[in-house]
Amino acid sequence: MKVLKFGGTSVGSPERMRHVAKLVLDSGRNIVVLSAMSGTTNSLVEISDYLYRGNVPGAQETVNNLRQKYAGVIEELYAKPDSKTRAAEYVDRVFNYILSFTEGEFNTPEEKEILAQGELISTNLMQIYFEEIGVRSALIPALEYMRIDDDGEPDMKYAASHLRRFLDLDPDMEVWLTQGFICRNSRGEVDNLRRGGSDYSASIIGAVLDLEEIQIWTDIDGMHTGDPRFVSPTHPVSRLHFEEAAELAYFGAKILHPTCVLPAKLHNVPVRLLNTMDPSAPGTTIANFAPDGTVKAVAAKDNITAIKIKSGRMLLAYGFLHKVFEVFNTYHTSIDMMATSEVGVTVTIDNTKYLANIVEELKDFGTVTVDSDMTIICIVGDFAWDNGRDYCAKAVSALKDIPVRMISYGGSNYNISMLVKASDKLQALKQLNDKLF
Ligand code: ADP
Ligand code: ASP
Ligand code: MG
């Protein structure tokens, strides 16, 4: 058995939903994870923003727009009046529920309830569609098996036992449907796995059930050598190591959510990235082995801030780095990249919520300078230093004429990271794309 996850664009219209249903039926008896239809989660975020501001008309207007959109979807998706009525009643209940939050003070648990509705709608509409075309499907509620702790970590044992219970209810079911993204937290409230988190849902399901494969179906034929929104030409990469995929996802390759790699890797379940619009394309297979000695792809991560701490005392001060890291630890701020020298250290962060506090405390150890609006350019491949290739030199020379703020190489065998000004990002990506592939 496999788990197949379809992203927002893949279920973005009635036509696409019918196409997904066909792909699912052609794939055998599997578990299907759906995202919300594209644009829906953004609208739900917008509604919540209005409610936080107490702007009830703003929230109502956005709800009305969504109502209209779904009325059109229902009209087009189903042929039978009975399916249309049931779907319309379901969607109506959802929107009335959302509007019930216009009364009283709006809070985070209510926001999470609202954000969950996109995946609840898409899976319910799909189930009604399966019923209409005579396919037996079971809708497994994610809120009854997906649970996170206070650190946002999923409870794998709970997911495994609760999912199995649902599957055992009717082992001959033709299709099992479930929602991506949504879960409960340790207080039992509705919560989520963060934006783009449906990939994570699929990976958790595939891992805890030890499935044959985790398939992430999206709008492109796999991981490309570069971000097609910024460079061209790009080509699909046929095989990636889990570590390479983790680096790419973390450093900005949007096709894969960064959290999605670990459960699959730990349980050794291959992940395949496939194209809903071109199902016969081979896509990308991510596994514990991949071709050696090649550059696979380049990604970029924006909104990076570099912090330099320069200290004359570094040579003598035993435990200097420990003290520096302790500051970041206190403020729960993770470091993406670092470079050290005898007299100074530079680290980068992407979460600047506590920047002022961090800088203030770091001043106890040296002179602190901050460079904001930076971008990490991450080149990923098999870069074992002893493989006799000169990829590091090639990558550095490809950035000729672009000022590089710092370089990180050797932290793993898979990554060369370079920090540049955000305004140089596009040019850097183009030059690397031209020179490396
Ligand atoms: P979904 O809605 O299916 O989850 P996403 O929008 O999250 O899809 O991810 C797919 C998008 O990722 C592609 O349309 C593409 O623009 C973007 N992307 C960024 N970098 C890459 C890359 N290296 N390879 C493929 N796609 C990429
Ligand atoms: N619908 C959610 C989002 O837009 C989750 C997902 O699509 O993965 O972020
Ligand atoms: Mg996605």
GROMACS .gro file of C-alpha atoms and ligand atoms in nm:
model
  474
    1MET     CA    1   0.000   0.000   0.000
    2LYS     CA    2   0.112   0.357  -0.072
    3VAL     CA    3   0.017   0.704   0.045
    4LEU     CA    4  -0.061   0.957  -0.228
    5LYS     CA    5  -0.071   1.324  -0.136
    6PHE     CA    6  -0.227   1.575  -0.374
    7GLY     CA    7  -0.144   1.943  -0.322
    8GLY     CA    8  -0.365   2.248  -0.360
    9THR     CA    9  -0.321   2.295  -0.736
   10SER     CA   10  -0.379   1.924  -0.797
   11VAL     CA   11  -0.729   1.958  -0.649
   12GLY     CA   12  -0.765   2.323  -0.752
   13SER     CA   13  -1.072   2.287  -0.978
   14PRO     CA   14  -1.358   2.040  -1.036
   15GLU     CA   15  -1.183   1.915  -1.347
   16ARG     CA   16  -0.862   1.853  -1.153
   17MET     CA   17  -1.052   1.679  -0.874
   18ARG     CA   18  -1.204   1.439  -1.124
   19HIS     CA   19  -0.860   1.384  -1.273
   20VAL     CA   20  -0.716   1.310  -0.924
   21ALA     CA   21  -1.000   1.065  -0.859
   22LYS     CA   22  -0.905   0.881  -1.177
   23LEU     CA   23  -0.534   0.876  -1.086
   24VAL     CA   24  -0.625   0.740  -0.744
   25LEU     CA   25  -0.840   0.463  -0.887
   26ASP     CA   26  -0.569   0.367  -1.136
   27SER     CA   27  -0.313   0.341  -0.854
   28GLY     CA   28  -0.477   0.058  -0.661
   29ARG     CA   29  -0.594   0.050  -0.297
   30ASN     CA   30  -0.409   0.329  -0.124
   31ILE     CA   31  -0.435   0.609   0.131
   32VAL     CA   32  -0.499   0.950  -0.023
   33VAL     CA   33  -0.407   1.274   0.153
   34LEU     CA   34  -0.559   1.594   0.019
   35SER     CA   35  -0.464   1.958   0.070
   36ALA     CA   36  -0.721   2.234   0.058
   37MET     CA   37  -0.811   2.355  -0.293
   38SER     CA   38  -0.553   2.617  -0.398
   39GLY     CA   39  -0.621   2.962  -0.256
   40THR     CA   40  -0.853   2.836   0.017
   41THR     CA   41  -0.604   2.831   0.307
   42ASN     CA   42  -0.490   3.182   0.209
   43SER     CA   43  -0.854   3.299   0.220
   44LEU     CA   44  -0.899   3.135   0.560
   45VAL     CA   45  -0.587   3.316   0.685
   46GLU     CA   46  -0.736   3.640   0.551
   47ILE     CA   47  -1.067   3.577   0.732
   48SER     CA   48  -0.878   3.516   1.056
   49ASP     CA   49  -0.679   3.837   1.008
   50TYR     CA   50  -1.003   4.034   0.972
   51LEU     CA   51  -1.145   3.868   1.283
   52TYR     CA   52  -0.834   3.951   1.489
   53ARG     CA   53  -0.881   4.315   1.385
   54GLY     CA   54  -1.251   4.301   1.471
   55ASN     CA   55  -1.331   4.380   1.105
   56VAL     CA   56  -1.646   4.166   1.077
   57PRO     CA   57  -1.757   4.300   0.733
   58GLY     CA   58  -1.412   4.215   0.593
   59ALA     CA   59  -1.442   3.859   0.725
   60GLN     CA   60  -1.799   3.828   0.593
   61GLU     CA   61  -1.701   3.947   0.249
   62THR     CA   62  -1.417   3.695   0.224
   63VAL     CA   63  -1.650   3.417   0.346
   64ASN     CA   64  -1.904   3.519   0.083
   65ASN     CA   65  -1.640   3.505  -0.191
   66LEU     CA   66  -1.544   3.155  -0.078
   67ARG     CA   67  -1.912   3.054  -0.067
   68GLN     CA   68  -1.946   3.163  -0.427
   69LYS     CA   69  -1.634   2.982  -0.534
   70TYR     CA   70  -1.751   2.656  -0.374
   71ALA     CA   71  -2.104   2.694  -0.515
   72GLY     CA   72  -1.941   2.696  -0.860
   73VAL     CA   73  -1.719   2.397  -0.774
   74ILE     CA   74  -2.018   2.193  -0.654
   75GLU     CA   75  -2.225   2.281  -0.959
   76GLU     CA   76  -1.950   2.164  -1.192
   77LEU     CA   77  -1.812   1.867  -0.998
   78TYR     CA   78  -2.126   1.660  -0.960
   79ALA     CA   79  -2.377   1.530  -1.209
   80LYS     CA   80  -2.642   1.408  -0.963
   81PRO     CA   81  -2.873   1.651  -0.781
   82ASP     CA   82  -2.841   1.447  -0.462
   83SER     CA   83  -2.459   1.485  -0.458
   84LYS     CA   84  -2.497   1.860  -0.520
   85THR     CA   85  -2.741   1.895  -0.232
   86ARG     CA   86  -2.525   1.700   0.012
   87ALA     CA   87  -2.209   1.889  -0.084
   88ALA     CA   88  -2.388   2.225  -0.066
   89GLU     CA   89  -2.527   2.142   0.279
   90TYR     CA   90  -2.181   2.042   0.403
   91VAL     CA   91  -2.012   2.356   0.270
   92ASP     CA   92  -2.294   2.572   0.406
   93ARG     CA   93  -2.242   2.428   0.756
   94VAL     CA   94  -1.870   2.503   0.732
   95PHE     CA   95  -1.923   2.868   0.634
   96ASN     CA   96  -2.189   2.921   0.902
   97TYR     CA   97  -1.946   2.774   1.154
   98ILE     CA   98  -1.673   3.015   1.040
   99LEU     CA   99  -1.914   3.307   1.070
  100SER     CA  100  -2.001   3.204   1.428
  101PHE     CA  101  -1.653   3.332   1.521
  102THR     CA  102  -1.754   3.689   1.439
  103GLU     CA  103  -1.903   3.710   1.788
  104GLY     CA  104  -1.682   3.782   2.089
  105GLU     CA  105  -1.303   3.810   2.114
  106PHE     CA  106  -1.118   3.611   1.844
  107ASN     CA  107  -0.834   3.387   1.963
  108THR     CA  108  -0.568   3.142   1.838
  109PRO     CA  109  -0.768   2.818   1.891
  110GLU     CA  110  -1.050   2.972   1.685
  111GLU     CA  111  -0.805   3.070   1.411
  112LYS     CA  112  -0.678   2.711   1.398
  113GLU     CA  113  -1.037   2.586   1.367
  114ILE     CA  114  -1.088   2.817   1.071
  115LEU     CA  115  -0.761   2.716   0.900
  116ALA     CA  116  -0.861   2.348   0.925
  117GLN     CA  117  -1.173   2.395   0.714
  118GLY     CA  118  -0.997   2.392   0.374
  119GLU     CA  119  -0.880   2.030   0.403
  120LEU     CA  120  -1.210   1.926   0.563
  121ILE     CA  121  -1.398   2.069   0.263
  122SER     CA  122  -1.172   1.918  -0.007
  123THR     CA  123  -1.182   1.568   0.143
  124ASN     CA  124  -1.559   1.576   0.201
  125LEU     CA  125  -1.623   1.697  -0.156
  126MET     CA  126  -1.397   1.423  -0.290
  127GLN     CA  127  -1.573   1.157  -0.087
  128ILE     CA  128  -1.912   1.266  -0.219
  129TYR     CA  129  -1.763   1.249  -0.570
  130PHE     CA  130  -1.635   0.894  -0.514
  131GLU     CA  131  -1.979   0.796  -0.392
  132GLU     CA  132  -2.138   0.951  -0.700
  133ILE     CA  133  -1.916   0.746  -0.932
  134GLY     CA  134  -1.980   0.428  -0.734
  135VAL     CA  135  -1.644   0.396  -0.556
  136ARG     CA  136  -1.640   0.284  -0.193
  137SER     CA  137  -1.422   0.526   0.000
  138ALA     CA  138  -1.368   0.585   0.372
  139LEU     CA  139  -1.286   0.928   0.510
  140ILE     CA  140  -1.039   0.891   0.798
  141PRO     CA  141  -1.054   1.207   1.010
  142ALA     CA  142  -0.700   1.342   1.060
  143LEU     CA  143  -0.818   1.504   1.383
  144GLU     CA  144  -0.859   1.156   1.528
  145TYR     CA  145  -0.508   1.021   1.462
  146MET     CA  146  -0.272   1.316   1.405
  147ARG     CA  147  -0.156   1.477   1.730
  148ILE     CA  148   0.137   1.709   1.810
  149ASP     CA  149   0.305   1.782   2.143
  150ASP     CA  150   0.394   2.124   2.285
  151ASP     CA  151   0.704   2.141   2.061
  152GLY     CA  152   0.496   2.068   1.749
  153GLU     CA  153   0.634   1.712   1.726
  154PRO     CA  154   0.390   1.448   1.600
  155ASP     CA  155   0.302   1.154   1.822
  156MET     CA  156   0.402   0.870   1.591
  157LYS     CA  157   0.278   0.584   1.810
  158TYR     CA  158  -0.063   0.745   1.850
  159ALA     CA  159  -0.086   0.803   1.473
  160ALA     CA  160   0.009   0.442   1.401
  161SER     CA  161  -0.240   0.281   1.638
  162HIS     CA  162  -0.530   0.512   1.555
  163LEU     CA  163  -0.475   0.492   1.180
  164ARG     CA  164  -0.460   0.112   1.196
  165ARG     CA  165  -0.787   0.106   1.383
  166PHE     CA  166  -0.956   0.299   1.099
  167LEU     CA  167  -0.799   0.080   0.829
  168ASP     CA  168  -0.906  -0.236   1.012
  169LEU     CA  169  -1.271  -0.123   1.016
  170ASP     CA  170  -1.301  -0.231   0.653
  171PRO     CA  171  -0.979  -0.379   0.509
  172ASP     CA  172  -1.140  -0.416   0.166
  173MET     CA  173  -1.215  -0.047   0.123
  174GLU     CA  174  -1.131   0.079  -0.227
  175VAL     CA  175  -0.989   0.419  -0.123
  176TRP     CA  176  -0.900   0.574   0.212
  177LEU     CA  177  -0.916   0.951   0.211
  178THR     CA  178  -0.775   1.181   0.476
  179GLN     CA  179  -0.688   1.545   0.535
  180GLY     CA  180  -0.333   1.676   0.516
  181PHE     CA  181  -0.209   1.963   0.734
  182ILE     CA  182  -0.458   1.935   1.022
  183CYS     CA  183  -0.409   1.776   1.363
  184ARG     CA  184  -0.482   1.826   1.732
  185ASN     CA  185  -0.240   1.964   1.991
  186SER     CA  186  -0.164   1.844   2.343
  187ARG     CA  187  -0.468   2.032   2.476
  188GLY     CA  188  -0.692   1.847   2.230
  189GLU     CA  189  -0.757   2.164   2.030
  190VAL     CA  190  -0.757   2.169   1.650
  191ASP     CA  191  -0.411   2.268   1.526
  192ASN     CA  192  -0.198   2.224   1.214
  193LEU     CA  193   0.145   2.114   1.090
  194ARG     CA  194   0.219   2.465   0.959
  195ARG     CA  195   0.175   2.604   0.608
  196GLY     CA  196   0.256   2.350   0.338
  197GLY     CA  197   0.233   2.077   0.603
  198SER     CA  198   0.027   1.828   0.402
  199ASP     CA  199   0.355   1.682   0.275
  200TYR     CA  200   0.442   1.619   0.640
  201SER     CA  201   0.106   1.448   0.699
  202ALA     CA  202   0.174   1.210   0.409
  203SER     CA  203   0.526   1.138   0.528
  204ILE     CA  204   0.408   1.062   0.883
  205ILE     CA  205   0.138   0.828   0.751
  206GLY     CA  206   0.380   0.649   0.517
  207ALA     CA  207   0.636   0.615   0.795
  208VAL     CA  208   0.417   0.494   1.080
  209LEU     CA  209   0.236   0.241   0.861
  210ASP     CA  210   0.563   0.132   0.693
  211LEU     CA  211   0.408   0.181   0.352
  212GLU     CA  212   0.572   0.096   0.022
  213GLU     CA  213   0.603   0.456  -0.098
  214ILE     CA  214   0.510   0.816  -0.015
  215GLN     CA  215   0.396   0.993  -0.332
  216ILE     CA  216   0.378   1.373  -0.336
  217TRP     CA  217   0.170   1.473  -0.640
  218THR     CA  218   0.207   1.835  -0.742
  219ASP     CA  219   0.213   2.066  -1.045
  220ILE     CA  220   0.566   1.989  -1.167
  221ASP     CA  221   0.748   1.671  -1.272
  222GLY     CA  222   0.971   1.637  -0.966
  223MET     CA  223   1.252   1.832  -0.803
  224HIS     CA  224   1.416   2.047  -1.067
  225THR     CA  225   1.780   2.154  -1.087
  226GLY     CA  226   1.668   2.508  -0.999
  227ASP     CA  227   1.359   2.697  -0.893
  228PRO     CA  228   1.162   2.733  -1.219
  229ARG     CA  229   1.010   3.056  -1.089
  230PHE     CA  230   1.355   3.218  -1.111
  231VAL     CA  231   1.570   3.034  -1.364
  232SER     CA  232   1.542   2.851  -1.690
  233PRO     CA  233   1.600   2.604  -1.833
  234THR     CA  234   1.565   2.363  -1.541
  235HIS     CA  235   1.546   1.984  -1.555
  236PRO     CA  236   1.392   1.725  -1.326
  237VAL     CA  237   1.637   1.535  -1.106
  238SER     CA  238   1.557   1.165  -1.120
  239ARG     CA  239   1.711   1.054  -0.789
  240LEU     CA  240   1.800   1.229  -0.467
  241HIS     CA  241   1.938   1.108  -0.138
  242PHE     CA  242   1.718   1.188   0.165
  243GLU     CA  243   1.995   1.417   0.293
  244GLU     CA  244   2.004   1.606  -0.037
  245ALA     CA  245   1.627   1.644  -0.037
  246ALA     CA  246   1.638   1.767   0.324
  247GLU     CA  247   1.894   2.035   0.235
  248LEU     CA  248   1.696   2.147  -0.070
  249ALA     CA  249   1.363   2.157   0.112
  250TYR     CA  250   1.507   2.343   0.410
  251PHE     CA  251   1.687   2.592   0.189
  252GLY     CA  252   1.386   2.688  -0.016
  253ALA     CA  253   1.284   2.426  -0.277
  254LYS     CA  254   0.913   2.476  -0.222
  255ILE     CA  255   0.809   2.152  -0.390
  256LEU     CA  256   0.883   1.967  -0.066
  257HIS     CA  257   0.804   2.074   0.291
  258PRO     CA  258   1.127   2.052   0.496
  259THR     CA  259   0.968   1.846   0.775
  260CYS     CA  260   0.856   1.580   0.527
  261VAL     CA  261   1.197   1.417   0.483
  262LEU     CA  262   1.275   1.289   0.834
  263PRO     CA  263   0.990   1.042   0.900
  264ALA     CA  264   1.039   0.888   0.555
  265LYS     CA  265   1.415   0.865   0.600
  266LEU     CA  266   1.395   0.714   0.949
  267HIS     CA  267   1.149   0.448   0.834
  268ASN     CA  268   1.328   0.406   0.502
  269VAL     CA  269   1.017   0.469   0.292
  270PRO     CA  270   1.102   0.619  -0.049
  271VAL     CA  271   0.938   0.950  -0.141
  272ARG     CA  272   0.839   1.015  -0.502
  273LEU     CA  273   0.761   1.359  -0.638
  274LEU     CA  274   0.514   1.326  -0.924
  275ASN     CA  275   0.325   1.554  -1.158
  276THR     CA  276  -0.056   1.542  -1.150
  277MET     CA  277  -0.067   1.715  -1.489
  278ASP     CA  278   0.177   1.465  -1.643
  279PRO     CA  279   0.134   1.137  -1.450
  280SER     CA  280   0.358   0.931  -1.678
  281ALA     CA  281   0.664   1.151  -1.614
  282PRO     CA  282   0.913   0.962  -1.393
  283GLY     CA  283   0.946   1.247  -1.141
  284THR     CA  284   1.200   1.233  -0.857
  285THR     CA  285   1.265   0.940  -0.626
  286ILE     CA  286   1.411   1.025  -0.287
  287ALA     CA  287   1.569   0.734  -0.101
  288ASN     CA  288   1.866   0.628   0.109
  289PHE     CA  289   2.085   0.604  -0.198
  290ALA     CA  290   2.138   0.830  -0.502
  291PRO     CA  291   2.396   0.877  -0.777
  292ASP     CA  292   2.735   0.983  -0.639
  293GLY     CA  293   2.956   1.266  -0.743
  294THR     CA  294   2.702   1.493  -0.910
  295VAL     CA  295   2.550   1.835  -0.848
  296LYS     CA  296   2.175   1.783  -0.806
  297ALA     CA  297   2.008   2.123  -0.762
  298VAL     CA  298   2.027   2.479  -0.630
  299ALA     CA  299   1.779   2.641  -0.391
  300ALA     CA  300   1.755   2.978  -0.219
  301LYS     CA  301   1.626   3.088   0.119
  302ASP     CA  302   1.522   3.452   0.165
  303ASN     CA  303   1.481   3.682   0.465
  304ILE     CA  304   1.812   3.587   0.620
  305THR     CA  305   1.989   3.803   0.877
  306ALA     CA  306   2.363   3.765   0.942
  307ILE     CA  307   2.500   3.848   1.287
  308LYS     CA  308   2.873   3.895   1.333
  309ILE     CA  309   3.034   3.888   1.676
  310LYS     CA  310   3.392   4.012   1.670
  311SER     CA  311   3.596   3.952   1.978
  312GLY     CA  312   3.957   4.017   2.066
  313ARG     CA  313   3.910   3.777   2.355
  314MET     CA  314   3.820   3.478   2.143
  315LEU     CA  315   4.166   3.328   2.143
  316LEU     CA  316   4.184   3.323   2.522
  317ALA     CA  317   3.821   3.280   2.613
  318TYR     CA  318   3.756   2.909   2.648
  319GLY     CA  319   3.391   2.828   2.568
  320PHE     CA  320   3.331   3.140   2.358
  321LEU     CA  321   3.112   2.964   2.103
  322HIS     CA  322   2.920   2.791   2.379
  323LYS     CA  323   2.827   3.130   2.525
  324VAL     CA  324   2.726   3.264   2.184
  325PHE     CA  325   2.503   2.962   2.112
  326GLU     CA  326   2.350   2.984   2.459
  327VAL     CA  327   2.205   3.324   2.365
  328PHE     CA  328   2.031   3.179   2.059
  329ASN     CA  329   1.912   2.888   2.267
  330THR     CA  330   1.756   3.121   2.526
  331TYR     CA  331   1.555   3.290   2.251
  332HIS     CA  332   1.458   2.966   2.073
  333THR     CA  333   1.617   3.096   1.753
  334SER     CA  334   1.782   2.842   1.528
  335ILE     CA  335   2.097   2.912   1.329
  336ASP     CA  336   2.102   2.826   0.958
  337MET     CA  337   2.464   2.885   0.864
  338MET     CA  338   2.787   2.980   1.039
  339ALA     CA  339   3.149   3.074   0.972
  340THR     CA  340   3.425   3.121   1.227
  341SER     CA  341   3.768   3.277   1.238
  342GLU     CA  342   4.010   3.342   1.518
  343VAL     CA  343   3.869   3.686   1.586
  344GLY     CA  344   3.507   3.654   1.498
  345VAL     CA  345   3.209   3.438   1.420
  346THR     CA  346   2.912   3.503   1.190
  347VAL     CA  347   2.585   3.313   1.212
  348THR     CA  348   2.264   3.354   1.015
  349ILE     CA  349   1.904   3.333   1.135
  350ASP     CA  350   1.568   3.355   0.959
  351ASN     CA  351   1.354   3.426   1.263
  352THR     CA  352   1.416   3.783   1.374
  353LYS     CA  353   1.148   3.796   1.644
  354TYR     CA  354   1.411   3.823   1.921
  355LEU     CA  355   1.686   3.990   1.716
  356ALA     CA  356   1.705   4.296   1.942
  357ASN     CA  357   1.736   4.083   2.258
  358ILE     CA  358   1.993   3.854   2.096
  359VAL     CA  359   2.208   4.146   1.978
  360GLU     CA  360   2.188   4.309   2.321
  361GLU     CA  361   2.312   3.995   2.496
  362LEU     CA  362   2.581   3.919   2.238
  363LYS     CA  363   2.732   4.262   2.304
  364ASP     CA  364   2.870   4.117   2.630
  365PHE     CA  365   3.107   3.903   2.420
  366GLY     CA  366   3.222   4.141   2.148
  367THR     CA  367   3.132   4.394   1.880
  368VAL     CA  368   2.810   4.296   1.705
  369THR     CA  369   2.713   4.384   1.347
  370VAL     CA  370   2.392   4.287   1.170
  371ASP     CA  371   2.337   4.247   0.794
  372SER     CA  372   1.972   4.202   0.703
  373ASP     CA  373   1.798   4.130   0.369
  374MET     CA  374   2.032   3.849   0.282
  375THR     CA  375   1.968   3.525   0.090
  376ILE     CA  376   2.130   3.185   0.135
  377ILE     CA  377   2.207   3.017  -0.196
  378CYS     CA  378   2.236   2.646  -0.137
  379ILE     CA  379   2.401   2.413  -0.388
  380VAL     CA  380   2.317   2.050  -0.323
  381GLY     CA  381   2.476   1.733  -0.449
  382ASP     CA  382   2.730   1.469  -0.357
  383PHE     CA  383   3.018   1.688  -0.243
  384ALA     CA  384   3.227   1.442  -0.043
  385TRP     CA  385   3.560   1.626  -0.029
  386ASP     CA  386   3.756   1.317  -0.133
  387ASN     CA  387   3.554   1.235  -0.444
  388GLY     CA  388   3.808   1.413  -0.659
  389ARG     CA  389   3.566   1.669  -0.805
  390ASP     CA  390   3.602   2.043  -0.797
  391TYR     CA  391   3.240   2.145  -0.741
  392CYS     CA  392   3.328   2.390  -0.465
  393ALA     CA  393   3.565   2.579  -0.695
  394LYS     CA  394   3.306   2.569  -0.975
  395ALA     CA  395   3.031   2.703  -0.748
  396VAL     CA  396   3.249   2.983  -0.615
  397SER     CA  397   3.369   3.083  -0.961
  398ALA     CA  398   3.014   3.075  -1.097
  399LEU     CA  399   2.938   3.362  -0.860
  400LYS     CA  400   3.209   3.577  -1.018
  401ASP     CA  401   3.133   3.950  -0.976
  402ILE     CA  402   2.875   3.886  -0.704
  403PRO     CA  403   2.985   3.984  -0.352
  404VAL     CA  404   2.961   3.678  -0.126
  405ARG     CA  405   2.915   3.758   0.244
  406MET     CA  406   3.003   3.408   0.370
  407ILE     CA  407   3.048   3.048   0.259
  408SER     CA  408   2.976   2.723   0.438
  409TYR     CA  409   3.119   2.399   0.302
  410GLY     CA  410   3.192   2.066   0.468
  411GLY     CA  411   2.914   2.073   0.729
  412SER     CA  412   2.771   1.778   0.541
  413ASN     CA  413   2.875   1.600   0.223
  414TYR     CA  414   2.576   1.741   0.046
  415ASN     CA  415   2.574   2.116   0.067
  416ILE     CA  416   2.768   2.430  -0.024
  417SER     CA  417   2.593   2.742   0.107
  418MET     CA  418   2.674   3.098   0.013
  419LEU     CA  419   2.526   3.410   0.161
  420VAL     CA  420   2.456   3.700  -0.076
  421LYS     CA  421   2.253   4.020  -0.069
  422ALA     CA  422   1.886   3.955  -0.147
  423SER     CA  423   1.921   4.196  -0.439
  424ASP     CA  424   2.191   3.968  -0.591
  425LYS     CA  425   1.986   3.649  -0.553
  426LEU     CA  426   1.842   3.633  -0.903
  427GLN     CA  427   2.173   3.695  -1.072
  428ALA     CA  428   2.346   3.440  -0.849
  429LEU     CA  429   2.084   3.175  -0.929
  430LYS     CA  430   2.112   3.244  -1.302
  431GLN     CA  431   2.492   3.225  -1.303
  432LEU     CA  432   2.489   2.899  -1.106
  433ASN     CA  433   2.222   2.755  -1.333
  434ASP     CA  434   2.429   2.841  -1.639
  435LYS     CA  435   2.758   2.710  -1.501
  436LEU     CA  436   2.661   2.401  -1.303
  437PHE     CA  437   2.402   2.225  -1.522
  438ADP     P1  438   0.155   2.189  -0.371
  438ADP     O1  439   0.048   2.292  -0.371
  438ADP     O2  440   0.125   2.072  -0.459
  438ADP     O3  441   0.199   2.149  -0.235
  438ADP     P2  442   0.382   2.367  -0.399
  438ADP     O4  443   0.342   2.497  -0.459
  438ADP     O5  444   0.399   2.364  -0.251
  438ADP     O6  445   0.278   2.255  -0.448
  438ADP     O7  446   0.517   2.314  -0.466
  438ADP     C1  447   0.531   2.305  -0.607
  438ADP     C2  448   0.604   2.428  -0.659
  438ADP     O8  449   0.736   2.432  -0.606
  438ADP     C3  450   0.629   2.427  -0.808
  438ADP     O9  451   0.518   2.475  -0.879
  438ADP     C4  452   0.751   2.518  -0.822
  438ADP    O10  453   0.717   2.648  -0.861
  438ADP     C5  454   0.808   2.526  -0.682
  438ADP     N1  455   0.952   2.492  -0.679
  438ADP     C6  456   1.047   2.566  -0.617
  438ADP     N2  457   1.168   2.510  -0.633
  438ADP     C7  458   1.151   2.399  -0.705
  438ADP     C8  459   1.240   2.299  -0.756
  438ADP     N3  460   1.372   2.301  -0.732
  438ADP     N4  461   1.186   2.197  -0.829
  438ADP     C9  462   1.054   2.192  -0.852
  438ADP     N5  463   0.965   2.283  -0.808
  438ADP    C10  464   1.012   2.385  -0.735
  439ASP     N1  465  -0.349   2.390   0.284
  439ASP     C1  466  -0.228   2.409   0.361
  439ASP     C2  467  -0.152   2.528   0.307
  439ASP     O1  468  -0.192   2.588   0.209
  439ASP     C3  469  -0.144   2.288   0.369
  439ASP     C4  470  -0.086   2.237   0.240
  439ASP     O2  471  -0.135   2.270   0.131
  439ASP     O3  472   0.010   2.162   0.245
  439ASP     O4  473  -0.052   2.564   0.363
  440MG      MG  474   0.342   2.225  -0.098
   0.00000   0.00000   0.00000
